[in-house]
PDB file of C-alpha atoms in Angstrom:
ATOM      1  CA  UNK A   1     178.158  12.708  64.274  1.00 86.00           C
ATOM      2  CA  UNK A   2     179.105  15.519  66.639  1.00 95.00           C
ATOM      3  CA  UNK A   3     176.477  18.293  66.698  1.00 98.00           C
ATOM      4  CA  UNK A   4     177.631  21.750  65.676  1.00 98.00           C
ATOM      5  CA  UNK A   5     175.026  23.420  67.914  1.00 98.00           C
ATOM      6  CA  UNK A   6     173.702  22.470  71.337  1.00 98.00           C
ATOM      7  CA  UNK A   7     170.276  24.019  71.887  1.00 98.00           C
ATOM      8  CA  UNK A   8     169.379  24.370  75.562  1.00 98.00           C
ATOM      9  CA  UNK A   9     165.755  24.873  76.581  1.00 98.00           C
ATOM     10  CA  UNK A  10     164.671  24.678  80.220  1.00 97.00           C
ATOM     11  CA  UNK A  11     160.927  24.370  80.712  1.00 98.00           C
ATOM     12  CA  UNK A  12     158.688  24.683  83.764  1.00 98.00           C
ATOM     13  CA  UNK A  13     154.979  24.033  83.192  1.00 97.00           C
ATOM     14  CA  UNK A  14     155.276  25.105  79.569  1.00 96.00           C
ATOM     15  CA  UNK A  15     152.601  22.927  77.969  1.00 96.00           C
ATOM     16  CA  UNK A  16     150.690  25.850  76.427  1.00 94.00           C
ATOM     17  CA  UNK A  17     153.351  26.851  73.878  1.00 95.00           C
ATOM     18  CA  UNK A  18     155.776  23.945  74.086  1.00 97.00           C
ATOM     19  CA  UNK A  19     154.789  22.201  70.833  1.00 97.00           C
ATOM     20  CA  UNK A  20     155.318  25.411  68.864  1.00 96.00           C
ATOM     21  CA  UNK A  21     158.679  26.033  70.521  1.00 97.00           C
ATOM     22  CA  UNK A  22     159.914  22.476  69.894  1.00 98.00           C
ATOM     23  CA  UNK A  23     158.554  22.491  66.339  1.00 98.00           C
ATOM     24  CA  UNK A  24     160.386  25.725  65.519  1.00 98.00           C
ATOM     25  CA  UNK A  25     163.683  24.131  66.551  1.00 98.00           C
ATOM     26  CA  UNK A  26     163.158  20.767  64.865  1.00 98.00           C
ATOM     27  CA  UNK A  27     162.272  22.495  61.575  1.00 98.00           C
ATOM     28  CA  UNK A  28     165.408  24.666  61.430  1.00 98.00           C
ATOM     29  CA  UNK A  29     167.096  24.900  58.023  1.00 98.00           C
ATOM     30  CA  UNK A  30     170.389  24.101  59.824  1.00 98.00           C
ATOM     31  CA  UNK A  31     169.901  20.570  61.153  1.00 96.00           C
ATOM     32  CA  UNK A  32     173.210  19.537  62.781  1.00 98.00           C
ATOM     33  CA  UNK A  33     172.258  20.159  66.404  1.00 98.00           C
ATOM     34  CA  UNK A  34     171.344  18.433  69.637  1.00 98.00           C
ATOM     35  CA  UNK A  35     168.300  19.733  71.491  1.00 98.00           C
ATOM     36  CA  UNK A  36     168.694  19.550  75.264  1.00 98.00           C
ATOM     37  CA  UNK A  37     165.301  19.984  76.932  1.00 98.00           C
ATOM     38  CA  UNK A  38     165.425  20.288  80.709  1.00 98.00           C
ATOM     39  CA  UNK A  39     162.154  19.748  82.568  1.00 98.00           C
ATOM     40  CA  UNK A  40     162.556  21.815  85.726  1.00 98.00           C
ATOM     41  CA  UNK A  41     159.951  20.076  87.866  1.00 97.00           C
ATOM     42  CA  UNK A  42     156.864  20.654  85.710  1.00 97.00           C
ATOM     43  CA  UNK A  43     153.507  19.471  87.065  1.00 97.00           C
ATOM     44  CA  UNK A  44     151.563  19.892  83.803  1.00 98.00           C
ATOM     45  CA  UNK A  45     151.802  17.839  80.570  1.00 98.00           C
ATOM     46  CA  UNK A  46     155.315  19.100  79.707  1.00 98.00           C
ATOM     47  CA  UNK A  47     156.894  15.656  80.022  1.00 98.00           C
ATOM     48  CA  UNK A  48     154.173  13.982  77.959  1.00 98.00           C
ATOM     49  CA  UNK A  49     154.612  16.556  75.184  1.00 98.00           C
ATOM     50  CA  UNK A  50     158.416  16.227  75.080  1.00 98.00           C
ATOM     51  CA  UNK A  51     158.245  12.419  75.090  1.00 98.00           C
ATOM     52  CA  UNK A  52     155.782  12.475  72.175  1.00 98.00           C
ATOM     53  CA  UNK A  53     158.685  13.488  69.896  1.00 98.00           C
ATOM     54  CA  UNK A  54     160.929  10.740  68.564  1.00 97.00           C
ATOM     55  CA  UNK A  55     163.663  12.907  67.082  1.00 98.00           C
ATOM     56  CA  UNK A  56     167.115  11.512  67.961  1.00 98.00           C
ATOM     57  CA  UNK A  57     168.451  15.057  68.370  1.00 98.00           C
ATOM     58  CA  UNK A  58     166.345  15.546  71.527  1.00 98.00           C
ATOM     59  CA  UNK A  59     168.063  14.899  74.853  1.00 98.00           C
ATOM     60  CA  UNK A  60     165.499  14.982  77.660  1.00 98.00           C
ATOM     61  CA  UNK A  61     166.545  15.705  81.234  1.00 98.00           C
ATOM     62  CA  UNK A  62     164.148  15.826  84.170  1.00 98.00           C
ATOM     63  CA  UNK A  63     165.259  17.699  87.272  1.00 97.00           C
ATOM     64  CA  UNK A  64     164.266  16.330  90.658  1.00 95.00           C
ATOM     65  CA  UNK A  65     162.114  19.220  91.822  1.00 94.00           C
ATOM     66  CA  UNK A  66     162.368  22.786  90.591  1.00 96.00           C
ATOM     67  CA  UNK A  67     165.977  23.991  90.565  1.00 96.00           C
ATOM     68  CA  UNK A  68     165.538  27.266  88.707  1.00 95.00           C
ATOM     69  CA  UNK A  69     166.633  28.712  85.393  1.00 94.00           C
ATOM     70  CA  UNK A  70     170.330  29.276  86.169  1.00 96.00           C
ATOM     71  CA  UNK A  71     170.913  25.755  87.478  1.00 97.00           C
ATOM     72  CA  UNK A  72     168.912  24.215  84.621  1.00 97.00           C
ATOM     73  CA  UNK A  73     170.910  26.147  82.009  1.00 97.00           C
ATOM     74  CA  UNK A  74     174.173  25.162  83.609  1.00 98.00           C
ATOM     75  CA  UNK A  75     173.135  21.489  83.553  1.00 98.00           C
ATOM     76  CA  UNK A  76     172.605  21.858  79.801  1.00 98.00           C
ATOM     77  CA  UNK A  77     175.854  23.762  79.289  1.00 98.00           C
ATOM     78  CA  UNK A  78     177.857  21.078  81.080  1.00 98.00           C
ATOM     79  CA  UNK A  79     176.567  18.250  78.852  1.00 98.00           C
ATOM     80  CA  UNK A  80     176.516  20.276  75.609  1.00 98.00           C
ATOM     81  CA  UNK A  81     178.711  18.758  72.858  1.00 98.00           C
ATOM     82  CA  UNK A  82     178.304  21.417  70.165  1.00 98.00           C
ATOM     83  CA  UNK A  83     180.760  24.111  69.144  1.00 98.00           C
ATOM     84  CA  UNK A  84     177.981  26.651  69.678  1.00 98.00           C
ATOM     85  CA  UNK A  85     175.281  26.877  72.342  1.00 98.00           C
ATOM     86  CA  UNK A  86     171.900  28.329  71.429  1.00 98.00           C
ATOM     87  CA  UNK A  87     169.404  29.587  73.996  1.00 97.00           C
ATOM     88  CA  UNK A  88     165.725  28.801  73.651  1.00 97.00           C
ATOM     89  CA  UNK A  89     162.666  29.486  75.803  1.00 96.00           C
ATOM     90  CA  UNK A  90     159.696  27.123  75.933  1.00 96.00           C
ATOM     91  CA  UNK A  91     157.262  29.921  75.061  1.00 94.00           C
ATOM     92  CA  UNK A  92     159.184  31.294  72.074  1.00 94.00           C
ATOM     93  CA  UNK A  93     159.378  30.489  68.373  1.00 95.00           C
ATOM     94  CA  UNK A  94     162.629  30.587  66.405  1.00 97.00           C
ATOM     95  CA  UNK A  95     162.466  31.540  62.749  1.00 96.00           C
ATOM     96  CA  UNK A  96     163.434  28.702  60.401  1.00 97.00           C
ATOM     97  CA  UNK A  97     166.753  30.293  59.346  1.00 98.00           C
ATOM     98  CA  UNK A  98     167.839  31.382  62.843  1.00 98.00           C
ATOM     99  CA  UNK A  99     170.595  28.792  63.365  1.00 98.00           C
ATOM    100  CA  UNK A 100     171.849  28.987  59.797  1.00 98.00           C
ATOM    101  CA  UNK A 101     172.216  32.779  59.965  1.00 98.00           C
ATOM    102  CA  UNK A 102     173.784  32.776  63.417  1.00 98.00           C
ATOM    103  CA  UNK A 103     176.331  30.038  62.627  1.00 98.00           C
ATOM    104  CA  UNK A 104     177.286  31.788  59.375  1.00 98.00           C
ATOM    105  CA  UNK A 105     177.737  35.071  61.228  1.00 98.00           C
ATOM    106  CA  UNK A 106     179.881  33.501  63.959  1.00 98.00           C
ATOM    107  CA  UNK A 107     182.008  31.657  61.393  1.00 98.00           C
ATOM    108  CA  UNK A 108     182.491  34.884  59.408  1.00 98.00           C
ATOM    109  CA  UNK A 109     183.284  36.849  62.604  1.00 98.00           C
ATOM    110  CA  UNK A 110     185.602  34.694  64.740  1.00 97.00           C
ATOM    111  CA  UNK A 111     186.180  37.581  67.154  1.00 97.00           C
ATOM    112  CA  UNK A 112     182.505  37.535  68.263  1.00 98.00           C
ATOM    113  CA  UNK A 113     181.858  35.207  71.203  1.00 98.00           C
ATOM    114  CA  UNK A 114     178.242  35.984  72.069  1.00 98.00           C
ATOM    115  CA  UNK A 115     175.609  36.770  69.439  1.00 98.00           C
ATOM    116  CA  UNK A 116     172.003  37.890  69.866  1.00 97.00           C
ATOM    117  CA  UNK A 117     169.395  39.149  67.445  1.00 96.00           C
ATOM    118  CA  UNK A 118     166.289  41.254  67.239  1.00 94.00           C
ATOM    119  CA  UNK A 119     162.939  39.690  68.129  1.00 94.00           C
ATOM    120  CA  UNK A 120     159.264  40.192  67.433  1.00 92.00           C
ATOM    121  CA  UNK A 121     156.846  40.087  70.357  1.00 90.00           C
ATOM    122  CA  UNK A 122     153.616  38.262  69.471  1.00 89.00           C
ATOM    123  CA  UNK A 123     150.457  37.548  71.440  1.00 87.00           C
ATOM    124  CA  UNK A 124     148.952  34.094  72.052  1.00 82.00           C
ATOM    125  CA  UNK A 125     147.275  34.241  68.611  1.00 83.00           C
ATOM    126  CA  UNK A 126     150.545  34.966  66.792  1.00 82.00           C
ATOM    127  CA  UNK A 127     149.683  38.617  66.167  1.00 89.00           C
ATOM    128  CA  UNK A 128     152.636  41.015  66.132  1.00 90.00           C
ATOM    129  CA  UNK A 129     152.620  43.398  69.085  1.00 92.00           C
ATOM    130  CA  UNK A 130     156.062  44.961  68.928  1.00 92.00           C
ATOM    131  CA  UNK A 131     159.524  44.541  67.450  1.00 92.00           C
ATOM    132  CA  UNK A 132     162.550  44.614  69.738  1.00 89.00           C
ATOM    133  CA  UNK A 133     166.115  45.279  68.723  1.00 91.00           C
ATOM    134  CA  UNK A 134     169.367  45.918  70.519  1.00 92.00           C
ATOM    135  CA  UNK A 135     172.606  47.669  69.454  1.00 91.00           C
ATOM    136  CA  UNK A 136     174.589  45.672  66.904  1.00 94.00           C
ATOM    137  CA  UNK A 137     178.213  46.783  67.402  1.00 95.00           C
ATOM    138  CA  UNK A 138     180.310  45.599  70.360  1.00 96.00           C
ATOM    139  CA  UNK A 139     181.053  49.039  71.831  1.00 95.00           C
ATOM    140  CA  UNK A 140     177.399  50.073  71.554  1.00 96.00           C
ATOM    141  CA  UNK A 141     176.372  46.803  73.220  1.00 95.00           C
ATOM    142  CA  UNK A 142     178.874  47.410  76.012  1.00 95.00           C
ATOM    143  CA  UNK A 143     177.577  50.947  76.543  1.00 95.00           C
ATOM    144  CA  UNK A 144     173.926  49.804  76.495  1.00 93.00           C
ATOM    145  CA  UNK A 145     174.690  47.131  79.089  1.00 93.00           C
ATOM    146  CA  UNK A 146     175.261  49.875  81.670  1.00 92.00           C
ATOM    147  CA  UNK A 147     171.531  50.641  81.540  1.00 92.00           C
ATOM    148  CA  UNK A 148     169.751  47.399  80.611  1.00 91.00           C
ATOM    149  CA  UNK A 149     170.362  43.952  79.175  1.00 91.00           C
ATOM    150  CA  UNK A 150     172.112  44.323  75.799  1.00 93.00           C
ATOM    151  CA  UNK A 151     170.832  41.010  74.378  1.00 94.00           C
ATOM    152  CA  UNK A 152     167.420  39.435  74.008  1.00 94.00           C
ATOM    153  CA  UNK A 153     168.136  36.288  76.027  1.00 91.00           C
ATOM    154  CA  UNK A 154     166.280  33.615  73.989  1.00 92.00           C
ATOM    155  CA  UNK A 155     167.950  34.788  70.761  1.00 96.00           C
ATOM    156  CA  UNK A 156     171.498  34.159  71.996  1.00 97.00           C
ATOM    157  CA  UNK A 157     174.000  31.838  70.364  1.00 98.00           C
ATOM    158  CA  UNK A 158     177.452  31.619  71.937  1.00 98.00           C
ATOM    159  CA  UNK A 159     180.715  29.843  71.418  1.00 98.00           C
ATOM    160  CA  UNK A 160     180.454  26.830  73.721  1.00 98.00           C
ATOM    161  CA  UNK A 161     183.854  27.260  75.373  1.00 98.00           C
ATOM    162  CA  UNK A 162     182.861  30.724  76.630  1.00 98.00           C
ATOM    163  CA  UNK A 163     179.762  29.442  78.430  1.00 98.00           C
ATOM    164  CA  UNK A 164     181.503  26.303  79.667  1.00 98.00           C
ATOM    165  CA  UNK A 165     184.168  28.492  81.285  1.00 97.00           C
ATOM    166  CA  UNK A 166     181.712  31.190  82.462  1.00 97.00           C
ATOM    167  CA  UNK A 167     178.386  29.722  83.523  1.00 97.00           C
ATOM    168  CA  UNK A 168     175.296  31.377  84.974  1.00 96.00           C
ATOM    169  CA  UNK A 169     175.457  32.433  88.636  1.00 95.00           C
ATOM    170  CA  UNK A 170     173.290  29.792  90.315  1.00 96.00           C
ATOM    171  CA  UNK A 171     172.579  32.031  93.315  1.00 93.00           C
ATOM    172  CA  UNK A 172     170.501  34.374  91.135  1.00 91.00           C
ATOM    173  CA  UNK A 173     166.777  33.743  90.641  1.00 86.00           C
ATOM    174  CA  UNK A 174     166.366  36.536  88.091  1.00 87.00           C
ATOM    175  CA  UNK A 175     168.615  38.748  85.944  1.00 91.00           C
ATOM    176  CA  UNK A 176     170.997  35.795  85.585  1.00 93.00           C
ATOM    177  CA  UNK A 177     171.528  36.714  81.937  1.00 94.00           C
ATOM    178  CA  UNK A 178     172.277  40.373  82.722  1.00 95.00           C
ATOM    179  CA  UNK A 179     174.867  39.376  85.297  1.00 96.00           C
ATOM    180  CA  UNK A 180     176.524  36.930  82.880  1.00 97.00           C
ATOM    181  CA  UNK A 181     176.640  39.404  79.976  1.00 96.00           C
ATOM    182  CA  UNK A 182     178.211  42.083  82.183  1.00 96.00           C
ATOM    183  CA  UNK A 183     180.742  39.641  83.601  1.00 96.00           C
ATOM    184  CA  UNK A 184     181.713  38.588  80.067  1.00 97.00           C
ATOM    185  CA  UNK A 185     181.798  42.150  78.730  1.00 95.00           C
ATOM    186  CA  UNK A 186     183.708  43.839  81.544  1.00 95.00           C
ATOM    187  CA  UNK A 187     185.733  41.134  83.309  1.00 92.00           C
ATOM    188  CA  UNK A 188     186.452  38.598  80.578  1.00 94.00           C
ATOM    189  CA  UNK A 189     186.533  40.927  77.551  1.00 94.00           C
ATOM    190  CA  UNK A 190     184.284  38.812  75.324  1.00 96.00           C
ATOM    191  CA  UNK A 191     183.200  40.456  72.088  1.00 97.00           C
ATOM    192  CA  UNK A 192     179.433  40.685  71.542  1.00 97.00           C
ATOM    193  CA  UNK A 193     177.276  41.194  68.473  1.00 97.00           C
ATOM    194  CA  UNK A 194     173.600  41.409  67.566  1.00 95.00           C
TER     195      UNK A 194
END
């Protein structure tokens, strides 16, 4: 069966929080997804942790050496088979209904190409430190992008064809998401939501 969502999670030496991150994806209420985990040259127990899971939705890729976040994401984007691509970080936790809510929103709003959400910052013990949110309407997101990133990167779900046609700039070692969002907003005309 073709997955509806391709989840892409690069990881570099992420053993500390990796089990929680993987567990939060595998326990999603929306289950029709593939989970592409890209080991970007980890030297800790990352590989051992990933290989301890026997879920057929996991696709494990191991880079030869450390290639960086942009290249690792693009590797995942190129092999993704889903209609939607979801971002995930190896030190984050997705709420159980994340995919279900995001897919429903994108299906109800076919004009939206890139969708983020709010997020809660927690410490290593799971204690809430701060809540983050971004503007929700496209024009407010576009305006906010002139000053800072308008999306919280690990909350993003996008229509796959947009990211397949407009991948991350592999020359950037940071702010790769900010560059991509601005390119999509101002050059391509993609509609955003949060």
